Each structure stands twice: as structure tokens, then as C-alpha cells.
Short mmCIF file of C-alpha atoms in Angstrom, two decimals:
data_model
loop_
_atom_site.label_atom_id
_atom_site.label_comp_id
_atom_site.label_asym_id
_atom_site.label_seq_id
_atom_site.Cartn_x
_atom_site.Cartn_y
_atom_site.Cartn_z
CA UNK A 425 174.35 -29.85 98.83
CA UNK A 426 172.06 -28.09 96.36
CA UNK A 427 169.20 -28.18 98.82
CA UNK A 428 171.42 -26.67 101.52
CA UNK A 429 172.42 -23.84 99.20
CA UNK A 430 168.76 -23.19 98.41
CA UNK A 431 168.01 -22.99 102.10
CA UNK A 432 170.92 -20.59 102.65
CA UNK A 433 170.06 -18.38 99.67
CA UNK A 434 166.41 -18.00 100.59
CA UNK A 435 167.00 -15.93 103.78
CA UNK A 436 169.58 -13.83 101.92
CA UNK A 437 167.12 -13.11 99.08
CA UNK A 438 164.36 -12.21 101.53
CA UNK A 439 166.77 -9.89 103.35
CA UNK A 440 167.71 -8.10 100.14
CA UNK A 441 164.04 -7.80 99.23
CA UNK A 442 163.15 -6.28 102.59
CA UNK A 443 166.10 -3.89 102.33
CA UNK A 444 164.96 -2.79 98.87
CA UNK A 445 161.42 -2.21 100.09
CA UNK A 446 162.74 -0.17 103.01
CA UNK A 447 164.83 2.02 100.69
CA UNK A 448 161.88 2.52 98.36
CA UNK A 449 159.65 3.56 101.26
CA UNK A 450 162.34 5.96 102.48
CA UNK A 451 162.59 7.57 99.03
CA UNK A 452 158.82 7.98 98.87
CA UNK A 453 158.78 9.66 102.26
CA UNK A 454 161.60 12.00 101.27
CA UNK A 455 159.82 12.80 98.03
CA UNK A 456 156.62 13.71 99.83
CA UNK A 457 158.55 15.98 102.19
CA UNK A 458 160.33 17.72 99.35
CA UNK A 459 157.23 18.15 97.19
CA UNK A 460 156.01 21.48 98.69
CA UNK A 461 159.42 23.08 98.14
CA UNK A 462 159.41 21.90 94.55
CA UNK A 463 156.02 23.60 94.05
CA UNK A 464 157.38 27.03 94.92
CA UNK A 465 157.77 29.47 92.01
CA UNK A 466 161.29 29.80 90.64
CA UNK A 467 163.28 32.27 92.72
CA UNK A 468 161.09 31.85 95.84
CA UNK A 469 162.16 30.12 99.02
CA UNK A 470 161.06 29.87 102.67
CA UNK A 471 163.28 30.78 105.60
CA UNK A 472 163.11 31.82 109.22
CA UNK A 473 164.17 35.29 110.35
CA UNK A 474 164.14 36.38 113.98
CA UNK A 475 161.80 33.54 114.83
CA UNK A 476 159.31 34.54 112.09
CA UNK A 477 158.48 32.34 109.11
CA UNK A 478 159.52 34.24 106.01
CA UNK A 479 158.83 33.64 102.34
CA UNK A 480 161.06 35.52 99.89
CA UNK A 481 160.28 36.08 96.21
CA UNK A 482 162.42 39.17 95.72
CA UNK A 483 163.52 39.79 92.13
CA UNK A 484 161.95 36.52 90.97
CA UNK A 485 160.47 37.96 87.74
CA UNK A 486 156.92 37.32 88.97
CA UNK A 487 153.99 38.76 87.00
CA UNK A 488 151.35 37.85 89.59
CA UNK A 489 151.04 37.07 93.27
CA UNK A 490 152.12 33.41 93.65
CA UNK A 491 149.55 30.94 94.96
CA UNK A 492 151.79 28.36 96.63
CA UNK A 493 152.76 30.47 99.63
CA UNK A 494 152.81 28.59 102.97
CA UNK A 495 149.76 29.71 104.94
CA UNK A 496 151.79 30.07 108.16
CA UNK A 497 154.00 32.78 106.60
CA UNK A 498 154.62 35.82 108.81
CA UNK A 499 156.73 37.93 106.44
CA UNK A 500 156.26 37.98 102.66
CA UNK A 501 158.66 39.69 100.25
CA UNK A 502 157.40 40.19 96.67
CA UNK A 503 159.54 43.24 95.92
CA UNK A 504 161.42 43.94 92.67
CA UNK A 505 159.07 41.97 90.41
CA UNK A 506 156.70 42.76 87.53
CA UNK A 507 153.33 42.40 89.28
CA UNK A 508 150.86 44.78 87.52
CA UNK A 509 147.79 44.59 89.78
CA UNK A 510 146.42 43.04 92.96
CA UNK A 511 143.17 41.07 92.52
CA UNK A 512 140.47 40.53 95.13
CA UNK A 513 141.44 38.00 97.85
CA UNK A 514 145.06 37.93 96.67
CA UNK A 515 146.26 37.16 100.22
CA UNK A 516 143.20 35.55 101.81
CA UNK A 517 145.07 32.29 102.65
CA UNK A 518 147.70 34.09 104.76
CA UNK A 519 145.94 34.77 108.09
CA UNK A 520 149.22 35.07 110.07
CA UNK A 521 150.90 37.60 107.79
CA UNK A 522 152.56 40.47 109.68
CA UNK A 523 154.65 42.16 106.97
CA UNK A 524 154.01 42.44 103.23
CA UNK A 525 156.54 44.04 100.88
CA UNK A 526 155.22 44.82 97.37
CA UNK A 527 157.63 47.65 96.61
CA UNK A 528 159.37 48.13 93.24
CA UNK A 529 156.73 46.42 91.11
CA UNK A 530 154.53 47.87 88.35
CA UNK A 531 151.27 47.81 90.32
CA UNK A 532 148.81 50.24 88.76
CA UNK A 533 145.52 48.84 90.07
CA UNK A 534 144.34 47.43 93.39
CA UNK A 535 140.93 45.79 93.46
CA UNK A 536 138.61 46.28 96.41
CA UNK A 537 139.16 43.39 98.83
CA UNK A 538 142.73 42.68 97.70
CA UNK A 539 143.90 42.73 101.34
CA UNK A 540 140.82 40.99 102.69
CA UNK A 541 141.69 38.67 105.58
CA UNK A 542 144.81 40.63 106.63
CA UNK A 543 143.14 43.20 108.87
CA UNK A 544 143.71 41.35 112.14
CA UNK A 545 147.49 40.82 112.04
CA UNK A 546 149.15 42.80 109.25
CA UNK A 547 151.10 45.76 110.63
CA UNK A 548 153.35 46.74 107.68
CA UNK A 549 152.44 47.14 103.99
CA UNK A 550 154.97 48.54 101.50
CA UNK A 551 153.56 49.72 98.14
CA UNK A 552 156.29 52.22 97.38
CA UNK A 553 157.86 52.61 93.93
CA UNK A 554 154.95 51.29 91.89
CA UNK A 555 152.66 52.90 89.27
CA UNK A 556 149.70 53.84 91.43
CA UNK A 557 147.84 56.89 90.13
CA UNK A 558 144.48 56.61 91.90
CA UNK A 559 143.19 54.02 94.39
CA UNK A 560 139.86 53.85 96.20
CA UNK A 561 140.01 53.96 99.99
CA UNK A 562 137.79 50.84 99.95
CA UNK A 563 140.82 48.81 98.83
CA UNK A 564 142.28 49.36 102.34
CA UNK A 565 139.00 48.86 104.23
CA UNK A 566 139.55 47.84 107.89
CA UNK A 567 143.31 47.58 107.34
CA UNK A 568 145.28 48.71 110.41
CA UNK A 569 148.76 48.31 108.92
CA UNK A 570 151.19 51.18 108.44
CA UNK A 571 151.26 51.78 104.68
CA UNK A 572 154.08 53.14 102.53
CA UNK A 573 152.63 54.85 99.42
CA UNK A 574 155.67 56.89 98.42
CA UNK A 575 157.24 57.15 94.95
CA UNK A 576 154.10 56.56 92.92
CA UNK A 577 152.78 58.84 90.10
CA UNK A 578 149.79 60.05 92.14
CA UNK A 579 146.92 62.12 90.80
CA UNK A 580 146.20 64.63 93.56
CA UNK A 581 142.44 64.89 93.91
CA UNK A 582 139.60 64.14 96.31
CA UNK A 583 140.09 60.38 95.91
CA UNK A 584 143.70 60.52 97.09
CA UNK A 585 142.72 62.83 99.93
CA UNK A 586 140.13 60.29 101.12
CA UNK A 587 142.69 57.49 100.85
CA UNK A 588 145.34 59.34 102.88
CA UNK A 589 142.79 60.02 105.61
CA UNK A 590 141.69 56.37 105.67
CA UNK A 591 145.12 54.72 106.16
CA UNK A 592 147.97 55.07 108.64
CA UNK A 593 151.08 56.14 106.75
CA UNK A 594 154.42 54.51 107.51
CA UNK A 595 156.89 56.71 109.34
CA UNK A 596 158.90 59.09 107.12
CA UNK A 597 156.96 58.06 103.99
CA UNK A 598 154.56 61.00 103.68
CA UNK A 599 157.12 63.28 102.01
CA UNK A 600 157.39 60.75 99.18
CA UNK A 601 153.71 61.10 98.23
CA UNK A 602 154.10 63.72 95.51
CA UNK A 603 151.60 65.09 92.99
CA UNK A 604 152.63 63.76 89.58
CA UNK A 605 149.41 65.29 88.23
CA UNK A 606 146.63 67.29 89.82
CA UNK A 607 143.22 68.84 89.23
CA UNK A 608 145.07 72.13 89.84
CA UNK A 609 148.27 72.62 87.83
CA UNK A 610 150.11 74.58 90.54
CA UNK A 611 150.20 71.48 92.79
CA UNK A 612 152.26 69.32 90.41
CA UNK A 613 155.64 68.37 91.93
CA UNK A 614 154.58 69.20 95.50
CA UNK A 615 154.18 66.84 98.44
CA UNK A 616 150.51 65.97 98.81
CA UNK A 617 150.37 66.58 102.57
CA UNK A 618 151.79 70.05 101.97
CA UNK A 619 149.11 70.72 99.35
CA UNK A 620 146.12 69.61 101.44
CA UNK A 621 147.27 71.82 104.28
CA UNK A 622 145.87 74.71 102.21
CA UNK A 623 143.51 72.96 99.76
CA UNK A 624 140.49 70.78 100.39
CA UNK A 625 139.99 68.82 97.18
CA UNK A 626 136.81 67.14 98.40
CA UNK A 627 135.20 70.41 99.51
CA UNK A 628 135.93 71.96 96.11
CA UNK A 629 134.40 68.93 94.42
CA UNK A 630 131.32 69.22 96.61
CA UNK A 631 130.94 72.91 95.71
CA UNK A 632 131.20 72.11 92.00
CA UNK A 633 128.57 69.40 92.37
CA UNK A 634 126.25 71.74 94.30
CA UNK A 635 126.59 74.47 91.66
CA UNK A 636 125.81 71.99 88.88
CA UNK A 637 122.74 70.81 90.78
CA UNK A 638 121.55 74.39 91.30
CA UNK A 639 121.99 75.19 87.60
CA UNK A 640 120.01 72.08 86.67
CA UNK A 641 117.21 72.94 89.10
CA UNK A 642 117.08 76.54 87.82
CA UNK A 643 116.83 75.25 84.25
CA UNK A 644 113.86 73.01 85.11
CA UNK A 645 112.19 75.84 87.05
CA UNK A 646 112.61 78.20 84.10
CA UNK A 647 111.07 75.60 81.77
CA UNK A 648 108.03 75.19 84.06
CA UNK A 649 107.52 78.96 84.33
CA UNK A 650 107.85 79.36 80.56
CA UNK A 651 105.24 76.67 79.99
CA UNK A 652 102.82 78.26 82.46
CA UNK A 653 103.21 81.69 80.81
CA UNK A 654 102.68 80.16 77.38
CA UNK A 655 99.61 78.26 78.61
CA UNK A 656 98.01 81.39 80.15
CA UNK A 657 98.73 83.53 77.09
CA UNK A 658 97.37 80.86 74.76
CA UNK A 659 94.13 80.66 76.76
CA UNK A 660 93.81 84.46 76.80
CA UNK A 661 94.30 84.57 73.03
CA UNK A 662 91.67 81.88 72.49
CA UNK A 663 89.22 83.76 74.77
CA UNK A 664 89.85 87.04 72.94
CA UNK A 665 89.20 85.45 69.57
CA UNK A 666 86.02 83.87 70.85
CA UNK A 667 84.74 87.20 72.21
CA UNK A 668 85.42 88.88 68.88
CA UNK A 669 83.47 86.12 67.22
CA UNK A 670 80.57 86.65 69.62
CA UNK A 671 80.47 90.37 68.86
CA UNK A 672 79.79 89.55 65.26
CA UNK A 673 76.65 87.57 66.20
CA UNK A 674 73.07 88.98 66.69
CA UNK A 675 72.66 90.63 70.11
CA UNK A 676 70.40 88.01 71.78
CA UNK A 677 72.57 85.06 70.81
CA UNK A 678 75.70 87.10 71.59
CA UNK A 679 74.64 87.89 75.18
CA UNK A 680 73.89 84.23 75.85
CA UNK A 681 77.25 83.04 74.54
CA UNK A 682 79.16 85.93 76.16
CA UNK A 683 77.96 84.92 79.63
CA UNK A 684 78.96 81.32 78.87
CA UNK A 685 82.41 82.43 77.65
CA UNK A 686 83.02 84.70 80.67
CA UNK A 687 82.12 81.93 83.10
CA UNK A 688 84.48 79.57 81.24
CA UNK A 689 87.36 82.07 81.37
CA UNK A 690 86.82 82.70 85.11
#
């Protein structure tokens, strides 16, 4: 009877063991599927909107651009955070990105190459309501996206003029690009596009540079002329003194040295 029970229990034990192994394998598979989601920064989550893969990190208290963004993302929302600057290659692993919202951050600096890799597909870039004062046009090199630069404390100068000419502004955003400071005080508080309709900051800068160069060249020229005048006068003075010395000599020796002195002067 004991042997029969052992025979009956053995298949049951094997069945329970197989069932346990199956459950363990299932848990491992589920864990591996859930791992990428667990790696997302707190407050960030993926979704799908109008058939486009979207990644939202709005108001997530971020202080930098997160790294664990799915590389098939089409729309990325990083608005209402505390991101202070955009480093080089910040979005290089997002080749399919179409829209990028960085509005309402504290971005004050954008490194050259920050948007590298986005030129082919990106068509909308929102940088409104940040702390941008001055940005090189090179930061937007080859970028074809429509850019919103409104509501930033811009310094109106040649650099901003070059930037505005290098990018395509988003519709209805140009009026929000206002001079918070300027190389000319009367422009403060005015829309930048209104200001450059009458003022060419870069041309004025070029004129200032040209004038400085002319002043420098004139200074060097004056120094050369002064040296030449001094050199000629010094030689004339030395010759005069030598002639006076010769006059004090006996006549025969004087005539010989006078002819030598005259030939030297000539």
C-alpha cells in the first residue's frame, strides 16, 4: 500500500514542480517586460496620441533632460520643469522625434549641437517662457523646425538678429520676442521684429569695428612717420656737428674729411 502511495504521489509532485517552474518563468517574463517602464524618471510615462508615440514628462520636477526616453518617440513633452541648460547631443538618440516641447523651464544656455540629429524630422520646437538672453545661431544649425522663442528675457543685439534670420519662427510667436535689454536703451520693451525693421544691429557693429580698425591703423602709421622724422633729424644733427668739428681742423685735413662727410650724408 505504501509503495502504491509513493507511485501515486510522484506524478503529483512532478506536476506541482512543473507548475511552479512555469509560474516562475512567467513572472520573469513579466518582469523583463515591465523593466523599461520602471526605468522611466518619476512623473514620466509613454502613451500614444493620434497614432504617434508620445513621452510625457510635464511638471515632473526634472533638472536635466532624461536619458531613458524610448528612441522611437515622436512627441516629447518636457515642459514645466527646472531644466537649466541643454548640453550637446541632448537628443541624439531620438531620430524619429517630430515635436519637442521645452517651454516653461529655466533654460538659460543652449550648447552648440544640442539639437544634433533632429534636423531630418523635427518640425516643432517650443522654447518659450525660459531664461534665454543670448544664443548663437550655431545652436540651431541645419534645424528646419518651426521654433517658438517668445517670452524670454532677450538681449537685442547682432547675435539675436542673426539667430532670428537663421530659424523659422512658429506662427504668431514673433510678437512675443521682446527686448528685455538692448545695446540701445530706446529699444527696451519693444518687439524685436519691430525694432529691426528700422535698425540693423549687425551693420552698426560692423561700422564700429571698421572705425576701431581705422583708428588702430592710423596710430601705427603715425608712429612710423614719427620714427622716420626723428631718424632723419637725428642724422642731420649728427652731420651738422661733424661739419662743425671739421671746420675746426687745419684746412688740408678739413677738405679731405669734408668730402668724405658729404658723400656719407648723400
